[in-house]
Short mmCIF file of C-alpha atoms in Angstrom, two decimals:
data_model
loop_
_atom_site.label_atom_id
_atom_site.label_comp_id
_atom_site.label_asym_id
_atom_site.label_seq_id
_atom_site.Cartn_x
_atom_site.Cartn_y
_atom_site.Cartn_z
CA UNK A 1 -7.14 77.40 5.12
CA UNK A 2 -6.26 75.99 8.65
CA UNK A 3 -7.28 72.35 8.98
CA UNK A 4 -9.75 72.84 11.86
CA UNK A 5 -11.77 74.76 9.70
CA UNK A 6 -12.00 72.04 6.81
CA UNK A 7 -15.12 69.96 6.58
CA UNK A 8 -15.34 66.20 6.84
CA UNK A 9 -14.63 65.21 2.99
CA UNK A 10 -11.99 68.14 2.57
CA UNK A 11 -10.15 66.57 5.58
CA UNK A 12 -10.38 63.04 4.21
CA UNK A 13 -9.13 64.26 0.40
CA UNK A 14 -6.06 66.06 3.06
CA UNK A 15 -5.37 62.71 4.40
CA UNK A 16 -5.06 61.15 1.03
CA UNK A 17 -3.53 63.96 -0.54
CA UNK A 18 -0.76 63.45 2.25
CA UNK A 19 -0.47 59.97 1.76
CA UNK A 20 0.16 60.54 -1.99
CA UNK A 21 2.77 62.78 -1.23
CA UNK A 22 0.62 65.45 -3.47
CA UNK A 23 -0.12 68.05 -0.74
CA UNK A 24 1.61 71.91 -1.05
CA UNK A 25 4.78 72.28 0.80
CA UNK A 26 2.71 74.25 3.80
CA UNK A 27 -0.29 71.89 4.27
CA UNK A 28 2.30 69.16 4.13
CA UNK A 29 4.37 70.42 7.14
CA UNK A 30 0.92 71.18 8.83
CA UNK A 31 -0.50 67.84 8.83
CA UNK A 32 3.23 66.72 9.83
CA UNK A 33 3.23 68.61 12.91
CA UNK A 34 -0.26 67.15 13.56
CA UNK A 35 0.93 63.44 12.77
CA UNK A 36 4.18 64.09 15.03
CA UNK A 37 2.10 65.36 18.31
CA UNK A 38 0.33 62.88 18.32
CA UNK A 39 -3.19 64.06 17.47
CA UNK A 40 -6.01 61.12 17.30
CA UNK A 41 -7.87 63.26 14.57
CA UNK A 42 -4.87 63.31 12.37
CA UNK A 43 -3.83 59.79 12.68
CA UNK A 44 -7.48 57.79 12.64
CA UNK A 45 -7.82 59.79 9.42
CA UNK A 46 -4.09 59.37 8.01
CA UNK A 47 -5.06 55.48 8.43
CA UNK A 48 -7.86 55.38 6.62
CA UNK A 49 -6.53 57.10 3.74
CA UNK A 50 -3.26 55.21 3.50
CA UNK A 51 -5.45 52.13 3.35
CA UNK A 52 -7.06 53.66 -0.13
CA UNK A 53 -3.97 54.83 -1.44
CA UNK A 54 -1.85 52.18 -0.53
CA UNK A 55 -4.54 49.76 -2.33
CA UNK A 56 -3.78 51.75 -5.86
CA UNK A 57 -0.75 49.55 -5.59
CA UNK A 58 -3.38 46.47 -6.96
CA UNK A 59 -4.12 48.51 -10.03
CA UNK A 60 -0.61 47.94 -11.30
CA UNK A 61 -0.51 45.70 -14.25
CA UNK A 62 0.79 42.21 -12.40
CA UNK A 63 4.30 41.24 -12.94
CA UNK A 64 6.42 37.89 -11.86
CA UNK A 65 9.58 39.30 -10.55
CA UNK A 66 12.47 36.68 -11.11
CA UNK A 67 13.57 34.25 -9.32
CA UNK A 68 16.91 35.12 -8.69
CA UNK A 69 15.55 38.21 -6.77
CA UNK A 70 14.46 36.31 -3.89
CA UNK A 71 17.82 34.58 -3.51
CA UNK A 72 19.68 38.20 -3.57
CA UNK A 73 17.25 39.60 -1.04
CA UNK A 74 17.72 36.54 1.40
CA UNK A 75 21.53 37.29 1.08
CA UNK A 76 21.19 40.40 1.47
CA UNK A 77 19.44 40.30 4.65
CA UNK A 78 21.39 37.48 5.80
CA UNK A 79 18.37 35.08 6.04
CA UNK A 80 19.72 31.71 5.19
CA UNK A 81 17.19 31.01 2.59
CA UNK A 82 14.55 28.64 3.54
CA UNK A 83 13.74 25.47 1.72
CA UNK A 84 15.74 22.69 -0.12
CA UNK A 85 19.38 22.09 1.58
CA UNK A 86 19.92 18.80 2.53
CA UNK A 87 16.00 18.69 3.89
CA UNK A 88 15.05 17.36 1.01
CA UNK A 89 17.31 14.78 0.56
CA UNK A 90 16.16 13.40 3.76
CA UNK A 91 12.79 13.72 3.03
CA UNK A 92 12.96 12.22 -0.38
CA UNK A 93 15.48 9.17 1.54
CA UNK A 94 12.81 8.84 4.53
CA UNK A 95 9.99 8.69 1.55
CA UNK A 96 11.93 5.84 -0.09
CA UNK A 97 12.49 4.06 3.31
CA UNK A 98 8.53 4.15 3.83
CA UNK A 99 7.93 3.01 0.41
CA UNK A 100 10.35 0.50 0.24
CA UNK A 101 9.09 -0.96 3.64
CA UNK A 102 5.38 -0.62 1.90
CA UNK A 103 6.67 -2.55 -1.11
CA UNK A 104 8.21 -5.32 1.06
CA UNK A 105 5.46 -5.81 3.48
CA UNK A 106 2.63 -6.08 0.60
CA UNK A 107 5.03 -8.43 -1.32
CA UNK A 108 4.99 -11.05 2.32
CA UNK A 109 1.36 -10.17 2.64
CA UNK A 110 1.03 -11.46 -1.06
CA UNK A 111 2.92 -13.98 -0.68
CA UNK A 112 1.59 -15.71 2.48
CA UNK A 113 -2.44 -15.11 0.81
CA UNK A 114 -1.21 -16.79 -1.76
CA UNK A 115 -0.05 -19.53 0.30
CA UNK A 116 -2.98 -19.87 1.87
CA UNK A 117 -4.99 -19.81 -1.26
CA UNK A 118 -3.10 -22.65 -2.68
CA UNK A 119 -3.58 -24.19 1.04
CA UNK A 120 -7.57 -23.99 0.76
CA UNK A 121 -7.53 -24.93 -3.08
CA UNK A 122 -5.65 -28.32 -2.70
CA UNK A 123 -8.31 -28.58 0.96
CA UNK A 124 -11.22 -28.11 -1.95
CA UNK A 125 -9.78 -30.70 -4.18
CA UNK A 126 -9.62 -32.99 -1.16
CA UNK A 127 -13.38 -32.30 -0.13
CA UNK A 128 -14.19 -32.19 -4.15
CA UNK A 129 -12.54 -35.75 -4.20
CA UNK A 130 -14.34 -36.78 -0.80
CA UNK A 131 -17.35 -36.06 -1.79
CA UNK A 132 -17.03 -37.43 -5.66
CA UNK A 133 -15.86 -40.78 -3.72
CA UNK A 134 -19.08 -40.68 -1.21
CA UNK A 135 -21.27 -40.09 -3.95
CA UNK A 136 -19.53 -43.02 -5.73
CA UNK A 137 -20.13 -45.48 -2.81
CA UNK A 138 -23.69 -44.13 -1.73
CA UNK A 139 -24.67 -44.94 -5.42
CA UNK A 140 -22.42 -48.53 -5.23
CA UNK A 141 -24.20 -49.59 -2.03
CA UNK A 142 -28.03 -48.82 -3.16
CA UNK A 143 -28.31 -50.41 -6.03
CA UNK A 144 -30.23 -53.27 -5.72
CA UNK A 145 -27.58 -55.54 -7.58
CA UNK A 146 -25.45 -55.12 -4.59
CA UNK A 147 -24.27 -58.25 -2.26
CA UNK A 148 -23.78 -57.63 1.08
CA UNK A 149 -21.43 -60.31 3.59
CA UNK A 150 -20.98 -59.69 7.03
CA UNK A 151 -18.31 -61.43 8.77
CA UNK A 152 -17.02 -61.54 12.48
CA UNK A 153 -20.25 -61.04 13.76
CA UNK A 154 -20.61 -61.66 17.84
CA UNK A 155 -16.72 -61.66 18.11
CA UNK A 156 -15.33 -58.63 19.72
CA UNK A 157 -11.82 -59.52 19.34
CA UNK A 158 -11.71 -60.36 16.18
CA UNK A 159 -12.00 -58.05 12.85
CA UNK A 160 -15.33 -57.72 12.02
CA UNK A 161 -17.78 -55.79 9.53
CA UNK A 162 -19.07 -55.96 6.14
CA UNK A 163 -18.88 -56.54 2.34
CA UNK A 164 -20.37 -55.36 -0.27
CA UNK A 165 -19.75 -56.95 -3.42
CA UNK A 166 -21.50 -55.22 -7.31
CA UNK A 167 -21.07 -57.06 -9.95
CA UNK A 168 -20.39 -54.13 -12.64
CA UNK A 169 -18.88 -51.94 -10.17
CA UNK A 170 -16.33 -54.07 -7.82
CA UNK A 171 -16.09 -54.88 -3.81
CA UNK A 172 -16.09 -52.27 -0.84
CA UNK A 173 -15.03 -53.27 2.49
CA UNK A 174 -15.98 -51.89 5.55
CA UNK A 175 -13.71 -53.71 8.73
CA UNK A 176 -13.30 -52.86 12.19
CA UNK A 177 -11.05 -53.83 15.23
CA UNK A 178 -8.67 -54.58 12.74
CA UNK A 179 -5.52 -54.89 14.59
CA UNK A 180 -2.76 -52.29 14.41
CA UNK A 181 -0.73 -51.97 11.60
CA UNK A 182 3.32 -52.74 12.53
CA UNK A 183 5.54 -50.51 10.81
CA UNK A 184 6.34 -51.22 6.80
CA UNK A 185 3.05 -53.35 7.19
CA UNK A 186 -0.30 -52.81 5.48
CA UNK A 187 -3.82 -54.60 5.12
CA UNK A 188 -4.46 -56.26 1.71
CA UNK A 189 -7.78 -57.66 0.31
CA UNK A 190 -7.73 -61.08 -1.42
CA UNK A 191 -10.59 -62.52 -3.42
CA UNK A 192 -10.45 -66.26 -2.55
CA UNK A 193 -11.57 -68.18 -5.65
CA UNK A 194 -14.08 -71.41 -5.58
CA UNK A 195 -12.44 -74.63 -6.64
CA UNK A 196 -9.08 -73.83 -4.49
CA UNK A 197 -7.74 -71.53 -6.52
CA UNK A 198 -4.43 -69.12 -5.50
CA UNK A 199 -6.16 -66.01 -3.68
CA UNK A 200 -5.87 -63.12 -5.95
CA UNK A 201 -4.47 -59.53 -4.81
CA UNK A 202 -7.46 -57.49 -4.31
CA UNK A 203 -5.46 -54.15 -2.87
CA UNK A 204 -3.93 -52.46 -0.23
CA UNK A 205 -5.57 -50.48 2.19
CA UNK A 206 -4.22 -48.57 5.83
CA UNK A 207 -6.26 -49.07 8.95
CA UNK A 208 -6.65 -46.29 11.62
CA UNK A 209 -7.81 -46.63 15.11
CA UNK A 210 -8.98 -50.19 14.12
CA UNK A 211 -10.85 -49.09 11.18
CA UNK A 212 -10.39 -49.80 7.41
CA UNK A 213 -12.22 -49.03 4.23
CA UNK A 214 -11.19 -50.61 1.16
CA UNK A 215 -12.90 -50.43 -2.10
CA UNK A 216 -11.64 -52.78 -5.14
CA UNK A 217 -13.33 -50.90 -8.68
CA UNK A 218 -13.97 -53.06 -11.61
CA UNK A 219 -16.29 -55.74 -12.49
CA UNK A 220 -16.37 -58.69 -10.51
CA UNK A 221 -18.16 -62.10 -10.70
CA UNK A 222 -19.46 -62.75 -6.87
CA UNK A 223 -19.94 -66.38 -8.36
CA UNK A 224 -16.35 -67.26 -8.63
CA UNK A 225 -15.88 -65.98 -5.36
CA UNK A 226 -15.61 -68.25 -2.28
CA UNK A 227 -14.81 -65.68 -0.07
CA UNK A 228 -13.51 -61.81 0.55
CA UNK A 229 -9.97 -62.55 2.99
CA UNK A 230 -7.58 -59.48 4.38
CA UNK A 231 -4.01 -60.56 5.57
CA UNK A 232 -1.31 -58.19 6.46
CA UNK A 233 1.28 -57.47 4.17
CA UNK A 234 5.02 -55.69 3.42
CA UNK A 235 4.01 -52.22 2.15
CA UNK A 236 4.68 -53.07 -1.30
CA UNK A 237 2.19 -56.00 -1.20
CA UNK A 238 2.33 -59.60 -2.14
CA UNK A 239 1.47 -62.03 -4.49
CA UNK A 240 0.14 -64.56 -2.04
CA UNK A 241 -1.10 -64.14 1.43
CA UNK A 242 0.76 -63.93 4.42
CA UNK A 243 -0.19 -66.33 7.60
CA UNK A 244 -2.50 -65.43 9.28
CA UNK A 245 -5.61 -64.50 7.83
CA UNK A 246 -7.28 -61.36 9.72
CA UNK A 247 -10.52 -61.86 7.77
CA UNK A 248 -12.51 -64.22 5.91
CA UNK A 249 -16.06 -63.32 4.76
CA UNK A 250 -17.65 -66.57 2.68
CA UNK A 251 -19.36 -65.14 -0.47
CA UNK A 252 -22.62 -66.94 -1.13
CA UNK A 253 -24.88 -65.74 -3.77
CA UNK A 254 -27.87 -67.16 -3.96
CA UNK B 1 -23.53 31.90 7.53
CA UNK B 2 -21.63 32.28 4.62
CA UNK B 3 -20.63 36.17 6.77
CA UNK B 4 -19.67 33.92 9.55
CA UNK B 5 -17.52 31.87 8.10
CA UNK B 6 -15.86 34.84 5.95
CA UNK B 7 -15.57 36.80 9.25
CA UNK B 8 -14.10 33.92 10.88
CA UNK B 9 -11.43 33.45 7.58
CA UNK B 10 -10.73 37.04 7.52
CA UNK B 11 -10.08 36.60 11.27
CA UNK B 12 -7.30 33.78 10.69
CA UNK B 13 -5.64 36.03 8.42
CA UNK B 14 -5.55 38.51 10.65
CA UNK B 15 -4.16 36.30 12.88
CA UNK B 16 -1.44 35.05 10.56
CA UNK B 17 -0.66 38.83 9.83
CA UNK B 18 -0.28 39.36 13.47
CA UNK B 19 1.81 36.19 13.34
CA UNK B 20 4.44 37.47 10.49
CA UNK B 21 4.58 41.38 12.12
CA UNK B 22 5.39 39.10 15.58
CA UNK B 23 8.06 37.02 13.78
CA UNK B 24 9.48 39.73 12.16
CA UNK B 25 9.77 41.68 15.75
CA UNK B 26 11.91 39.19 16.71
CA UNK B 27 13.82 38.77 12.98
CA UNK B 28 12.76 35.54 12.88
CA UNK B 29 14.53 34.36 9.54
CA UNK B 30 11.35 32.49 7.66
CA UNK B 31 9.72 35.56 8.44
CA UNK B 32 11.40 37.25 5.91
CA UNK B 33 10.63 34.44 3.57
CA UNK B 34 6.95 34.13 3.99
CA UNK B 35 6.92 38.34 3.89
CA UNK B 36 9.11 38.05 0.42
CA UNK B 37 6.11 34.93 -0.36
CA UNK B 38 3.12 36.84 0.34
CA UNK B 39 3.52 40.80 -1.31
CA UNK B 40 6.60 40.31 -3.59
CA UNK B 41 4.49 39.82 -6.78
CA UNK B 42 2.62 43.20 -6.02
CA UNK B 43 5.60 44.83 -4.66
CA UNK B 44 7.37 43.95 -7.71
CA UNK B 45 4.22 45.06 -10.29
CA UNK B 46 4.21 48.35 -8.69
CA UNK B 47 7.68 49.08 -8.52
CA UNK B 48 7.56 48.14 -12.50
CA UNK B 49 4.79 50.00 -13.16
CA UNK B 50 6.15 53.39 -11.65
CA UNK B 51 10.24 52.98 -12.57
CA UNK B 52 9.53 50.80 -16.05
CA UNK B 53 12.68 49.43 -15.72
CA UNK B 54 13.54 45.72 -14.72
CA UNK B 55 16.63 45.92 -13.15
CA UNK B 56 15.49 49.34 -10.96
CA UNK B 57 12.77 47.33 -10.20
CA UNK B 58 14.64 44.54 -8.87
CA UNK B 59 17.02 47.04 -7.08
CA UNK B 60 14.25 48.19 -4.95
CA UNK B 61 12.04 45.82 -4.38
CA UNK B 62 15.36 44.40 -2.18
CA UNK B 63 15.70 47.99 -0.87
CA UNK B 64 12.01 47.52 -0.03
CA UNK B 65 11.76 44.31 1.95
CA UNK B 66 15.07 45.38 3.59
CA UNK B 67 13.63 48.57 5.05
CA UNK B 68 10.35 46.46 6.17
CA UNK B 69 12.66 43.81 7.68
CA UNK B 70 14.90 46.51 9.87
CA UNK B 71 12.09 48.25 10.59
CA UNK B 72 10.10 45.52 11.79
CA UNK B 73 10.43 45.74 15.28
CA UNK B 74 8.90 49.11 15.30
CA UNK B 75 5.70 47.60 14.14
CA UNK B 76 4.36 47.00 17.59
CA UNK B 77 0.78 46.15 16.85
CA UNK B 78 -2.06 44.21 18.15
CA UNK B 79 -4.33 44.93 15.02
CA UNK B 80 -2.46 46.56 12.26
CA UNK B 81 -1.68 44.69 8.40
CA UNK B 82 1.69 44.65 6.98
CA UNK B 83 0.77 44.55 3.63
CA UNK B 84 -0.23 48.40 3.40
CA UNK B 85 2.71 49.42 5.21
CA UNK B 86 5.32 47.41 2.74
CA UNK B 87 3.17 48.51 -0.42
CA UNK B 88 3.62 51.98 0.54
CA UNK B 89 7.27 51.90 1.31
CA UNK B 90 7.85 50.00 -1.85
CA UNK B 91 5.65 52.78 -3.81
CA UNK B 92 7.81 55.36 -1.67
CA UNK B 93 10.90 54.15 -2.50
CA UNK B 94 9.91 53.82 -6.44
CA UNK B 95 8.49 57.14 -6.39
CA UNK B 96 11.83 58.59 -4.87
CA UNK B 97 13.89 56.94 -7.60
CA UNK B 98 11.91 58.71 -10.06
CA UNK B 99 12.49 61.86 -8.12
CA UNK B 100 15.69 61.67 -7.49
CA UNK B 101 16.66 60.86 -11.52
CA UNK B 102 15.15 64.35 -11.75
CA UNK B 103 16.97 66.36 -9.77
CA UNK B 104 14.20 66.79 -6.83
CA UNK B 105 15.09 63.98 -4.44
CA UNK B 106 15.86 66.21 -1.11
CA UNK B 107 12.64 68.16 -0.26
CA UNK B 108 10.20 65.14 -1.19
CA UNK B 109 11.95 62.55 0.50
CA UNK B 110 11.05 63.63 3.52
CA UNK B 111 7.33 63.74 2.71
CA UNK B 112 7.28 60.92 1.33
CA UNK B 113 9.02 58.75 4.71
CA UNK B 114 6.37 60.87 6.81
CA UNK B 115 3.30 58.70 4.95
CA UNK B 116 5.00 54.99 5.59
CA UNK B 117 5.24 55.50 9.26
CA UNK B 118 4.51 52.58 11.52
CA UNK B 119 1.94 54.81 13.26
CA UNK B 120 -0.47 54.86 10.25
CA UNK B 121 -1.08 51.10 9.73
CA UNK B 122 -1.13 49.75 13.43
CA UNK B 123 -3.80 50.04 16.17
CA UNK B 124 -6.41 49.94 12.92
CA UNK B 125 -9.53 47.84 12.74
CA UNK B 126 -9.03 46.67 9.28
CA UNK B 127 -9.32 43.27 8.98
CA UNK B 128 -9.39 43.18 5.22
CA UNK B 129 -7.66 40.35 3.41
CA UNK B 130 -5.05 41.27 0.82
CA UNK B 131 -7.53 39.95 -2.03
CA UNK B 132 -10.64 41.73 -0.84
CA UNK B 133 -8.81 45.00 -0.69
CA UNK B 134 -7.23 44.42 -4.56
CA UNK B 135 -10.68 43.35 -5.67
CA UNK B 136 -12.58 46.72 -3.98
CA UNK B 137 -9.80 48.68 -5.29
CA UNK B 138 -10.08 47.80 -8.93
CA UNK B 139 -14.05 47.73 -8.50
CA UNK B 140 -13.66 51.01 -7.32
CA UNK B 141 -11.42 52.40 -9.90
CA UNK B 142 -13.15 51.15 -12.55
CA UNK B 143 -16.13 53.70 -11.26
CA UNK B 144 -14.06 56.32 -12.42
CA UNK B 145 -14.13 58.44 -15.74
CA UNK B 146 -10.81 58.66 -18.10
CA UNK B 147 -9.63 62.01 -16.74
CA UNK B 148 -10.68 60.74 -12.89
CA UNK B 149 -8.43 57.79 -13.84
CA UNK B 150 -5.85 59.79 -15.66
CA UNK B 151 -4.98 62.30 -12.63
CA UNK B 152 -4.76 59.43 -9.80
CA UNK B 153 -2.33 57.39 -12.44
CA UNK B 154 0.19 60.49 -12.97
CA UNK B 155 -0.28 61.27 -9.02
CA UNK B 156 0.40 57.37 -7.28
CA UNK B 157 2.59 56.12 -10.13
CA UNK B 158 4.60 58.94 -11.39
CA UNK B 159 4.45 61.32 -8.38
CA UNK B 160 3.23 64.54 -10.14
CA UNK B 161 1.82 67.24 -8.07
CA UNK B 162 -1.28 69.13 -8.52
CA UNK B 163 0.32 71.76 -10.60
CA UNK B 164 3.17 69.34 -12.73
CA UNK B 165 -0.25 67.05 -13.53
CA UNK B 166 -1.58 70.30 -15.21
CA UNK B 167 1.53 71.44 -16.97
CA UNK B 168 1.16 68.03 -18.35
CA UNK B 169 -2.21 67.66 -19.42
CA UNK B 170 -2.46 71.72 -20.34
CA UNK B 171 -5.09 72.24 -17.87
CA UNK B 172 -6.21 74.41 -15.64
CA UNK B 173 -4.78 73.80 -11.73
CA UNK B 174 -8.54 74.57 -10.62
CA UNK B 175 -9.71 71.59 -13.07
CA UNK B 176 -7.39 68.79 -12.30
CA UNK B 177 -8.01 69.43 -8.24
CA UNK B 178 -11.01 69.00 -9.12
CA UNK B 179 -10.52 65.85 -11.35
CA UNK B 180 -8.23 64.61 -7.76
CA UNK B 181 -11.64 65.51 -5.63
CA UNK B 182 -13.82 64.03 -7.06
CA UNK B 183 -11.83 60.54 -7.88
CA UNK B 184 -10.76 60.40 -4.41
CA UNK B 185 -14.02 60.89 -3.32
CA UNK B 186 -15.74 58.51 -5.80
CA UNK B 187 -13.14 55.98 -4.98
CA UNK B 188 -12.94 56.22 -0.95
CA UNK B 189 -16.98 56.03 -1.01
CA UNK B 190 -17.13 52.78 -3.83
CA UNK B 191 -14.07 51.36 -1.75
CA UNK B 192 -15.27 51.81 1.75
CA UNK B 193 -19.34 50.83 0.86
CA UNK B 194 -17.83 47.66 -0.99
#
């Protein structure tokens, strides 16, 4: 039967039939001579059925084909075959750079927090030991046992300030416009005994722009005392005063 | 929404398609590559499934590719899909080794080149991804009764005709065109509407 006169689904099953390769020798070269002139009938339908019957290729149970195939085909075709070379090395060298230079920046990054977490613990211990001492003196100067001496009073030149002496607890010493302290020099306290006694080492204390803080611990008998006296000294202290005296504060106790 | 977006995905792979048949035009090496990437696992299954034979198999699934690579600046297309075209040459060329072991290589040949021409898989408006059409396909086939299923088997992967399919199934020529009808019909509606 000629093609014109085929209906709709007897033209599509043509098509397919075609496309399968399944059509009689004489229908074959008549849809042939269609496809080759060109006709838009033909080939809209031709594409639609070698859609369908190219899809049967889906049905086929799924195989892996080996690997060694690709590498034969590339050859064949004379496509350098895409993928490892020396790519890889550099990739894999570039990817060691970067995580070398990761490794070594995290490592000064550790190191330098580390630093300056041992920086802010030894600041804590000072402030710890700041305010452990504070806390210590508050409680030394408000007890009520505590004698207080002022010395240098009305004398702008001279040192002046105050002492307070606790019997249980020892002798604090607060002194200003001491003078400055000479190089391998340094202030120390001297409890001046009643009855003329030798002046006993009390400690050694730096002074800072004029100011100096000194506290003596221990128990002390403000009794036997005659007076609180601060000389300048060799760093290593001394055993008896050195000319002159800076300060004298009389202890009386009444 | 969902259609959007699936539109819009189908449309990027329509676009990469359009990508690979450009590179290949101008025999741009990884083009062969990402061709041999994308279809050589079906390429390879059919070409099994009609020779059953490994090393035939291998043989021209190269033969395959290599015929889609020269001819690949004849497919001058704006919309068209490569993966048809190379499925059908590969089916061709599996088809014609089974042929040709039987003596009748020389008239079929030529019908069988006149289906994997350029012409018929460019200019279409198929935007179908590779997966969709396997999954509508098998849907679609699974529609089909044994002897529906039986016919189209011995026709796209052995290449009988009409008349050898009923000299092997001892059946009437009348009955297995009609067993062909009405699968191709069952399957083109089921396909299409899917």
């Amino acid at each position: 039967m000629p093609l014109e006169n085929l209906d709709p689904q007897d033209r599509d099953i043509l098509y397919e039939l075609f496309a399968l390769g399944l059509l009689e020798p004489d229908q074959m070269a008549e849809v042939r001579r269609l496809l080759e002139s060109g006709d838009p009938e033909t080939i809209a339908g031709l594409r639609k059925a070698s859609l369908l019957t190219s899809s049967l290729a889906y049905i086929a149970p799924e195989s892996k084909p080996p690997a060694a195939l690709r590498r034969r085909l590339m050859l064949a075709s004379g496509v350098k075959e895409r993928g490892m070379g020396w790519t890889w090395i550099l990739g894999l060298a570039a990817t060691c750079v970067a995580l070398i230079t990761i490794a070594f920046n995290m490592n000064q990054d550790v190191q330098r927090r580390e630093a300056q977490i041992a920086e802010l613990r030894t600041q804590l211990d000072s402030s710890q030991k700041l305010v452990a001492q504070s806390k210590d003196l508050y409680d030394f100067l408000r007890q009520p046992s505590t004698l207080t001496v002022k010395f240098g009073d009305g004398q702008p030149t001279p040192p002046r300030g105050q002492v307070f002496i606790n019997r249980e607890r020892g002798v604090l010493l607060f002194a200003g416009n001491l003078p400055a302290m000479p190089q391998g020099k340094i202030f120390e306290m001297w409890f001046v005994p009643k009855g003329g006694g030798a002046p006993i080492p009390a400690g050694l204390f730096r002074g800072e722009n004029g100011q100096g803080i000194h506290f003596r611990p221990g128990a002390v008998d403000p009794a036997l005392i005659a007076a609180i006296a601060v000389t300048l000294e060799p760093e290593a202290g001394s055993t008896t005063p050195t000319m002159p005296i800076l300060i004298a504060a009389p202890v009386q106790v009444e | 929404m969902i259609w959007h977006i699936l539109i819009l995905f189908a449309e990027l792979v329509a676009a990469n398609d359009q990508d690979l048949i450009e590179r290949l035009r101008r025999r741009d090496p990884d083009a062969m590559s990402d061709l041999y990437d994308r279809y050589s696992r079906v390429v390879y299954s059919i070409i099994l499934r009609i020779v059953r034979n490994a090393s035939v198999a291998e043989e021209l699934v190269q033969e395959s590719f290599l015929r889609a690579w020269n001819r690949g600046s004849d497919f001058d297309a704006s919309r068209g899909r490569i993966g048809p075209w190379l499925l059908t040459i590969a089916r061709n060329r599996a088809i014609d080794y089974l042929r040709s072991t039987a003596g009748q290589q020389q008239a079929t040949t030529f019908e069988l080149v006149s289906s994997e021409r350029v012409t018929l898989f460019v200019n279409t408006e198929d935007r179908m991804l590779d997966q969709e059409q396997a999954r509508r396909i098998r849907a679609a086939f699974s529609q089909l009764n044994e002897n529906q299923r039986q016919v189209l088997e011995l026709a796209y992967f052995e290449g009988l005709s009409q008349s050898e399919m009923a000299e092997k199934l001892g059946q009437p020529l009348g009955t297995i065109k009609t067993w062909v009808r009405t699968a191709l019909t069952t399957l083109r509606g089921t396909f299409h509407a899917a």
